[in-house]
Short mmCIF file of C-alpha atoms in Angstrom, two decimals:
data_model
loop_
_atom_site.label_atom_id
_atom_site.label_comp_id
_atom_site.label_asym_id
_atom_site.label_seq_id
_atom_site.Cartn_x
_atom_site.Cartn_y
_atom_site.Cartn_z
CA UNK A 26 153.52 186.61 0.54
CA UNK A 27 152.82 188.06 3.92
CA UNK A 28 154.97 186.72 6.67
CA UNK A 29 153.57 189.09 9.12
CA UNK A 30 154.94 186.84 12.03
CA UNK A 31 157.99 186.35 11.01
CA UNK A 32 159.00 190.08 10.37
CA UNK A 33 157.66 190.55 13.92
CA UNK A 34 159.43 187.83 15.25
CA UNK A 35 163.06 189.04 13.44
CA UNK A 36 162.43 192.74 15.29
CA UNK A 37 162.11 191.61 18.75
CA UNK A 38 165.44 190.90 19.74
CA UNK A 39 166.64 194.34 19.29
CA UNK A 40 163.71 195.34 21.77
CA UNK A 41 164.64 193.01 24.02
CA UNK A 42 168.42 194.31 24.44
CA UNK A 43 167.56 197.90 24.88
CA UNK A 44 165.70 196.69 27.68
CA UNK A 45 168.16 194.84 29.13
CA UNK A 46 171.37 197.18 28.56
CA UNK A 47 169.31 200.06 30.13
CA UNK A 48 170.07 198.76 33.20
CA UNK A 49 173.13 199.94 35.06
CA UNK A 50 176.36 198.39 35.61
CA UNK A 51 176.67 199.34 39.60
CA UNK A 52 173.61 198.66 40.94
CA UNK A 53 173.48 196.46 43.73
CA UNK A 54 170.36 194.54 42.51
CA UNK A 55 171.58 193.87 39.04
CA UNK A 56 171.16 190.58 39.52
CA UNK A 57 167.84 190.52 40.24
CA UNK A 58 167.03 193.46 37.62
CA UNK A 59 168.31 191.07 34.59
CA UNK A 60 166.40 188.29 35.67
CA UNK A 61 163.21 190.63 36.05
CA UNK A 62 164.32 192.11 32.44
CA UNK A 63 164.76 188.49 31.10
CA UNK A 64 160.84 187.60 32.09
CA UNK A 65 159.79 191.10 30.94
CA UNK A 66 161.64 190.20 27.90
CA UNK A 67 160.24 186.92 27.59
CA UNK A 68 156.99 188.27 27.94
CA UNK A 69 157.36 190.95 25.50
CA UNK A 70 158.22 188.36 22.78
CA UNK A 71 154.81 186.49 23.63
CA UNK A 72 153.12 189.28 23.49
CA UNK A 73 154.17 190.28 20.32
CA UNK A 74 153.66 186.73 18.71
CA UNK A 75 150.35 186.31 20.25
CA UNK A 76 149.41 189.70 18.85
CA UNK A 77 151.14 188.37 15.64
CA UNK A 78 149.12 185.61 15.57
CA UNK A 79 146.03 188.08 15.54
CA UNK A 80 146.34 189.85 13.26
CA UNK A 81 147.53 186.76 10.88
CA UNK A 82 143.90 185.43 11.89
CA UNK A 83 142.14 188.60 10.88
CA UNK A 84 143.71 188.98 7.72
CA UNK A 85 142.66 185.14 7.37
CA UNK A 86 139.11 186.10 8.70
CA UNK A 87 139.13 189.23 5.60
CA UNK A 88 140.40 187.29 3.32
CA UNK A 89 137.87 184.92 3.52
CA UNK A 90 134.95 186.95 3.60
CA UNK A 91 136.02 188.68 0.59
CA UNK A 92 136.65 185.29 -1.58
CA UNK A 93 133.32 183.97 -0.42
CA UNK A 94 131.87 186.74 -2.26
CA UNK A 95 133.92 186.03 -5.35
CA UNK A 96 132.14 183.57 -8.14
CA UNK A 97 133.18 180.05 -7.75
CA UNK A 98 135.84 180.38 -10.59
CA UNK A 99 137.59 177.03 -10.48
CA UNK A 100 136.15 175.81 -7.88
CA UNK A 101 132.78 174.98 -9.49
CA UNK A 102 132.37 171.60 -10.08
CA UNK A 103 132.49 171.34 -13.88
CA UNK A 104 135.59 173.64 -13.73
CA UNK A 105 137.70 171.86 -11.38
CA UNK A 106 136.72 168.88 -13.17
CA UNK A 107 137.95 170.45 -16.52
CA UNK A 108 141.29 171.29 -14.62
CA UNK A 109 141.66 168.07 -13.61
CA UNK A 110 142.02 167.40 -17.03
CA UNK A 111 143.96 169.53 -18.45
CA UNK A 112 146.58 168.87 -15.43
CA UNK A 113 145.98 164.98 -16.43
CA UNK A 114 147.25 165.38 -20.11
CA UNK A 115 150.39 167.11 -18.86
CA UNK A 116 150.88 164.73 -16.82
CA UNK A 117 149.69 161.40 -17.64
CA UNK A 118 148.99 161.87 -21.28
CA UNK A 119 145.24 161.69 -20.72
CA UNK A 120 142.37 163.78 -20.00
CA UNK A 121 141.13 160.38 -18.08
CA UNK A 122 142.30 161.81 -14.40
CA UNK A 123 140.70 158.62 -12.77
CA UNK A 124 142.67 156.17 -14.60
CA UNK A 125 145.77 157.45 -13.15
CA UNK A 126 145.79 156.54 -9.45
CA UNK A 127 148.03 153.55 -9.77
CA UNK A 128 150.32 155.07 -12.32
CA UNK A 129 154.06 155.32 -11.26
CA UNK A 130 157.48 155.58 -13.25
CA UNK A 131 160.78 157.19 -12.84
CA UNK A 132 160.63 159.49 -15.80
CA UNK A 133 164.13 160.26 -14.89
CA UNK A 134 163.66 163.67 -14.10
CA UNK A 135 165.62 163.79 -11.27
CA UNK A 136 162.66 163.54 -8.48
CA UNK A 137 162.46 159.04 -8.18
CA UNK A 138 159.33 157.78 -8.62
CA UNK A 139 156.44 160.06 -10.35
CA UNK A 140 152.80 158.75 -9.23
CA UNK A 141 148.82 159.21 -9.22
CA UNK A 142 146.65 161.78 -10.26
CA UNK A 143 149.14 164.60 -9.82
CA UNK A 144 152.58 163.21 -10.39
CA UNK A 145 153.21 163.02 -6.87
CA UNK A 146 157.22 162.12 -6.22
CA UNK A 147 159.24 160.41 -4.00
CA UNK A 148 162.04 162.70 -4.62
CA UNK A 149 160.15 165.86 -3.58
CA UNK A 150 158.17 165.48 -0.44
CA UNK A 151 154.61 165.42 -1.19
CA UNK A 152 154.20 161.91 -2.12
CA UNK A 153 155.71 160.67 1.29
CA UNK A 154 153.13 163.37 2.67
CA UNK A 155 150.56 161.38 1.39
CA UNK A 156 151.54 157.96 2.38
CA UNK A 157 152.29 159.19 5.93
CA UNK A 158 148.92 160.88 5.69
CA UNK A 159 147.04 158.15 4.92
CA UNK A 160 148.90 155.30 7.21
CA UNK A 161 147.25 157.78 9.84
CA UNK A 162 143.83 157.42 8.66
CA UNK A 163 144.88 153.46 7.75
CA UNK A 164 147.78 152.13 9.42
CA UNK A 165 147.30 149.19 8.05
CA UNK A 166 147.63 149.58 4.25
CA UNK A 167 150.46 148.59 1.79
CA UNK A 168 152.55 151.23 1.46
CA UNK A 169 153.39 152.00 5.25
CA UNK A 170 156.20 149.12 5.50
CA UNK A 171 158.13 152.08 2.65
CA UNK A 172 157.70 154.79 5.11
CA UNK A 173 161.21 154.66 6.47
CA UNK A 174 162.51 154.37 2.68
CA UNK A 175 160.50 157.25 1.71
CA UNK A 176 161.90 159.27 4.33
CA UNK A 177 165.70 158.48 3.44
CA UNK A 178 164.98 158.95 -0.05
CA UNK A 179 163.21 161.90 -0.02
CA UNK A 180 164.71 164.73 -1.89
CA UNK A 181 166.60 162.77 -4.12
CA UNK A 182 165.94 160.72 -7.02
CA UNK A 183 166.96 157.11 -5.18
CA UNK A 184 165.01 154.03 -5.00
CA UNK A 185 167.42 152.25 -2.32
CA UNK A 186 164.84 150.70 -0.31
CA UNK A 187 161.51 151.09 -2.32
CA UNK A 188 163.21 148.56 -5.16
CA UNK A 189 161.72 146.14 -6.22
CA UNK A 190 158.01 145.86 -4.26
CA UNK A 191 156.97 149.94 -3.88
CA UNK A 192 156.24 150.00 -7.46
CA UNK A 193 153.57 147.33 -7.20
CA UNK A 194 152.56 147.85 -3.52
CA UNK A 195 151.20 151.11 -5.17
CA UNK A 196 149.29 150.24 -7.82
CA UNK A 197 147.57 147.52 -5.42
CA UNK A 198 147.06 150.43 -2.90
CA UNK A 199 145.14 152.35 -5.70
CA UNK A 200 142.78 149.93 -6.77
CA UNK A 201 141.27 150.96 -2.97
CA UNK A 202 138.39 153.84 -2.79
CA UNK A 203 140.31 155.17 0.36
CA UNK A 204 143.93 155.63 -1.31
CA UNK A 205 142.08 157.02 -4.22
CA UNK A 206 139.95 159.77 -1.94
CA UNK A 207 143.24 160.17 0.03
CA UNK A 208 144.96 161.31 -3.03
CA UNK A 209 142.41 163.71 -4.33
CA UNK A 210 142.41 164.90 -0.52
CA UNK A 211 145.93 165.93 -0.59
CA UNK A 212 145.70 166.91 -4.34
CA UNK A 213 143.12 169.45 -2.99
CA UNK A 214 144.88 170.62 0.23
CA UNK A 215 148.50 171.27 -1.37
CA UNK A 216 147.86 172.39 -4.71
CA UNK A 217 144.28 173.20 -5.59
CA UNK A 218 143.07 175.01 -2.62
CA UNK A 219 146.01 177.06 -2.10
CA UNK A 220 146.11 177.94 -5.66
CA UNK A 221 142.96 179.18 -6.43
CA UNK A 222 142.86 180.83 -3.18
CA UNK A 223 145.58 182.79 -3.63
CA UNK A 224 144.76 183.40 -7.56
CA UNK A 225 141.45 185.12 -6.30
CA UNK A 226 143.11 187.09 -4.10
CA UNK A 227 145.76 188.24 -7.13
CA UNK A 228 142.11 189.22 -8.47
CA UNK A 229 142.44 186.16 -11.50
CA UNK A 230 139.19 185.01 -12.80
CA UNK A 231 139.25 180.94 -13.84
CA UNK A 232 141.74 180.83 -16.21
CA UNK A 233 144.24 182.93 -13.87
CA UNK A 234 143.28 180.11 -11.15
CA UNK A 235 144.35 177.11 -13.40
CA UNK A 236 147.54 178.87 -14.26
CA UNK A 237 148.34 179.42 -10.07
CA UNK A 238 147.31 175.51 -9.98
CA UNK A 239 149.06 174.22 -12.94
CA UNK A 240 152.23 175.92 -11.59
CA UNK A 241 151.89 175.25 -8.31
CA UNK A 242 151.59 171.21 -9.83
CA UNK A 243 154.27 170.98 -11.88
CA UNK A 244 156.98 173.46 -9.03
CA UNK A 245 155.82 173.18 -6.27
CA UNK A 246 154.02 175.14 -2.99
CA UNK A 247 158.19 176.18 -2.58
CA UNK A 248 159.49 180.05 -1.79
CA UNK A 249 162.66 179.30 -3.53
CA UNK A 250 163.10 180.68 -6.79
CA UNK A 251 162.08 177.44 -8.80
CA UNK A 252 158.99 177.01 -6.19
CA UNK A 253 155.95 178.55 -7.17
CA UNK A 254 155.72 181.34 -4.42
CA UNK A 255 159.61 182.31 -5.85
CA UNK A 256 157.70 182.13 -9.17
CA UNK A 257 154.97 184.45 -8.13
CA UNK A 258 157.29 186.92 -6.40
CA UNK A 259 159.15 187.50 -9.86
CA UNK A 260 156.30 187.87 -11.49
CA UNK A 261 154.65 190.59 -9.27
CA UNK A 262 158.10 192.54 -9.57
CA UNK A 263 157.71 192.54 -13.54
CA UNK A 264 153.86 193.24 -13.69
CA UNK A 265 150.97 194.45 -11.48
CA UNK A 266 148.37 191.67 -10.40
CA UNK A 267 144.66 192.61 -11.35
CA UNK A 268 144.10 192.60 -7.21
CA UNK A 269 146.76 195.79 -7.56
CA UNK A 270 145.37 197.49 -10.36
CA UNK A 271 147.37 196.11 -13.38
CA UNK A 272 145.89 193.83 -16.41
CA UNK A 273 144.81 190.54 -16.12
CA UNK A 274 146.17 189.23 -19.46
CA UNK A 275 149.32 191.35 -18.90
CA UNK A 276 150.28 189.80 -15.37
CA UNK A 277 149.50 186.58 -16.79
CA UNK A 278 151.58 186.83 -19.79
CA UNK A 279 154.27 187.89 -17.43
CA UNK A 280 153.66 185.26 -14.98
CA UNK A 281 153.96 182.43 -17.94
CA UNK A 282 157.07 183.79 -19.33
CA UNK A 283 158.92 183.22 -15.62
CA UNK A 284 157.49 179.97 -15.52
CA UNK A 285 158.72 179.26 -18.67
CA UNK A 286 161.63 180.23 -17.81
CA UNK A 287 161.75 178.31 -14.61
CA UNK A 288 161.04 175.04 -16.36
CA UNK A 289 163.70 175.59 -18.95
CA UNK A 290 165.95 176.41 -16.62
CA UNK A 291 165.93 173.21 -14.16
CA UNK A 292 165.61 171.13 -17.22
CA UNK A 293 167.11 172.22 -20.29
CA UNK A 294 165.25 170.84 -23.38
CA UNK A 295 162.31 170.25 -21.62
CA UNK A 296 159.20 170.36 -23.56
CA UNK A 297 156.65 173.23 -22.05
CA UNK A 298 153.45 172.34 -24.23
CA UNK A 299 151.45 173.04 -20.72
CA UNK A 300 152.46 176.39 -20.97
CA UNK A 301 153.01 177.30 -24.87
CA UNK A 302 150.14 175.47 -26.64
CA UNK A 303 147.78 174.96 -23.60
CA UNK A 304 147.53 178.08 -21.36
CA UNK A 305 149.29 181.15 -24.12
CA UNK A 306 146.58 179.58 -26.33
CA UNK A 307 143.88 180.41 -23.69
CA UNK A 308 145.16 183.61 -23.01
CA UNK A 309 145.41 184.51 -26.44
CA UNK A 310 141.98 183.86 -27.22
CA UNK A 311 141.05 186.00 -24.54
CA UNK A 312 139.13 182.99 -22.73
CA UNK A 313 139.67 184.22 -18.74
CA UNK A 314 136.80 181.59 -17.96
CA UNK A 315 138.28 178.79 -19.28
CA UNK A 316 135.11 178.42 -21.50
CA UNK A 317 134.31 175.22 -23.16
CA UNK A 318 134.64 173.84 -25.62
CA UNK A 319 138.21 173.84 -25.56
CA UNK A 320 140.89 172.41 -27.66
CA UNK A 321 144.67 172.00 -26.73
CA UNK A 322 147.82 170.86 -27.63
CA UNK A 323 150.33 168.34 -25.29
CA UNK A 324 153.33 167.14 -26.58
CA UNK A 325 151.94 166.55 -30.09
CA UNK A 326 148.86 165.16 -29.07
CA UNK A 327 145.04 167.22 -29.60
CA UNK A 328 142.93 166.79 -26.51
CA UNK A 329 139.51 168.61 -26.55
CA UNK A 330 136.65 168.98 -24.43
CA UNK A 331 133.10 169.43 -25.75
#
């Protein structure tokens, strides 16, 4: 990840005391010197984060140009539709995405209430995200009376506040077309976008974009090391992305063995039929386009698309 700014911002300090200690102890304006040092500094430091900000901008502005010129990978239509699927039987046991708005259940994971069509969680941020997002848009609605729960609760796994009406208030909620486009809104802006943006940067055709987005699903748009930018890191110091010259399939197969990891990791046991008989079968096959059909395996079940 680039954190141009932020390496910037960390050196500046150190400029500003040189300027500052070059001044000398006797003079008779010192005074008046520190305080002129002090806006020079203060200056200085806006400079450098406006300039920051720049160049953060034109790397945007490059970046950009140089996806729009990349094929639509996952981002065609039919594609993102098939990824919405294949995230669906992870996790809602059904390639039916649209059924899924009202679903919610503690699955006892540790992260409260799992819900909708991406297993957003009360425990873990994005799910109060949403509901704040959309109280915005609809102040109004059914679920804004939780916000203050949601906030207390958030990052744990506690219901103390949401017990016993959230549950239901939800699935009411998502029997309404504008809590069901609010969710694919914030589905897109957290997870998909992101993903596939920065999987076409990492130079990963479609199937390399529904790994990013799978991943980025199930851990998270973190930098820690169970997040998926942590996850990304570790897998760039193992094996060269495509976008720096290495394989495709071999930065892939090391990506999936950290996130393997990862998962096993934070929950012993768990069962990673997303990763082992879902995406290693793709790879395997050498389908990089994600080309239909398609026929998987989650958690004993066959799911295929035609």
């Amino acid at each position: 990840m680039k954190r141009v700014g932020v390496l910037l911002l960390g050196a500046l300090p150190v400029i500003a005391a040189g300027v500052y200690l070059a001044v000398p102890d006797d003079s008779a304006d010192s005074a008046d010197t520190a305080s002129s040092a002090s806006s020079s500094s203060q200056a200085t430091d806006k400079s450098a984060r406006d300039d920051a900000k720049d160049r953060a901008e034109e790397e945007r502005e490059a970046d950009d140009a140089l996806i729009a010129d990349l094929p639509p990978g996952l981002a065609a239509p039919a594609k993102k539709e098939l990824a919405q699927q294949l995230v669906s039987s992870a996790e809602n046991s059904t390639t039916k995405w649209r059924t899924a708005y009202g679903s919610i259940e503690d699955v006892e994971d540790g992260d409260g209430y799992t819900a909708g069509i991406v297993g957003f969680c009360t425990g873990t941020h994005d799910l109060l995200m949403l509901v704040e997002r959309y109280t915005e848009a609809h102040p109004d609605n059914g679920l804004a009376k939780y916000l203050p729960a949601l906030r207390e609760v958030d990052g744990s796994d506690s219901h103390e506040g949401l017990d016993p009406g959230f549950t239901a208030a939800w699935q009411a909620e998502a029997e309404l077309p504008a809590f069901r486009a609010a969710q694919e809104e914030e589905r897109d802006r957290v997870y998909f976008e992101p993903a596939v943006r920065l999987a076409k940067l990492d130079g990963l055709g479609t199937l390399g974009q529904f790994v990013y987005y799978d991943a980025m699903v199930f851990h998270g748009p973190d930098t820690d090391a169970e997040g998926f930018y942590g996850l990304r890191e570790r897998a760039m110091a193992k094996a060269r992305t495509p976008g720096q010259g290495g394989s495709e399939k071999a930065y892939l197969d090391t990506f999936l063995d950290v996130r393997e990891q990862a998962m096993r990791d934070k929950r012993p046991g768990i069962d990673t039929s997303r990763v082992d008989t879902a995406q290693r079968r793709f790879l395997a096959a050498g389908n990089m386009e994600l080309a239909t059909p398609l026929v998987w395996e989650m958690y004993g079940d066959t799911y295929r698309v035609p």
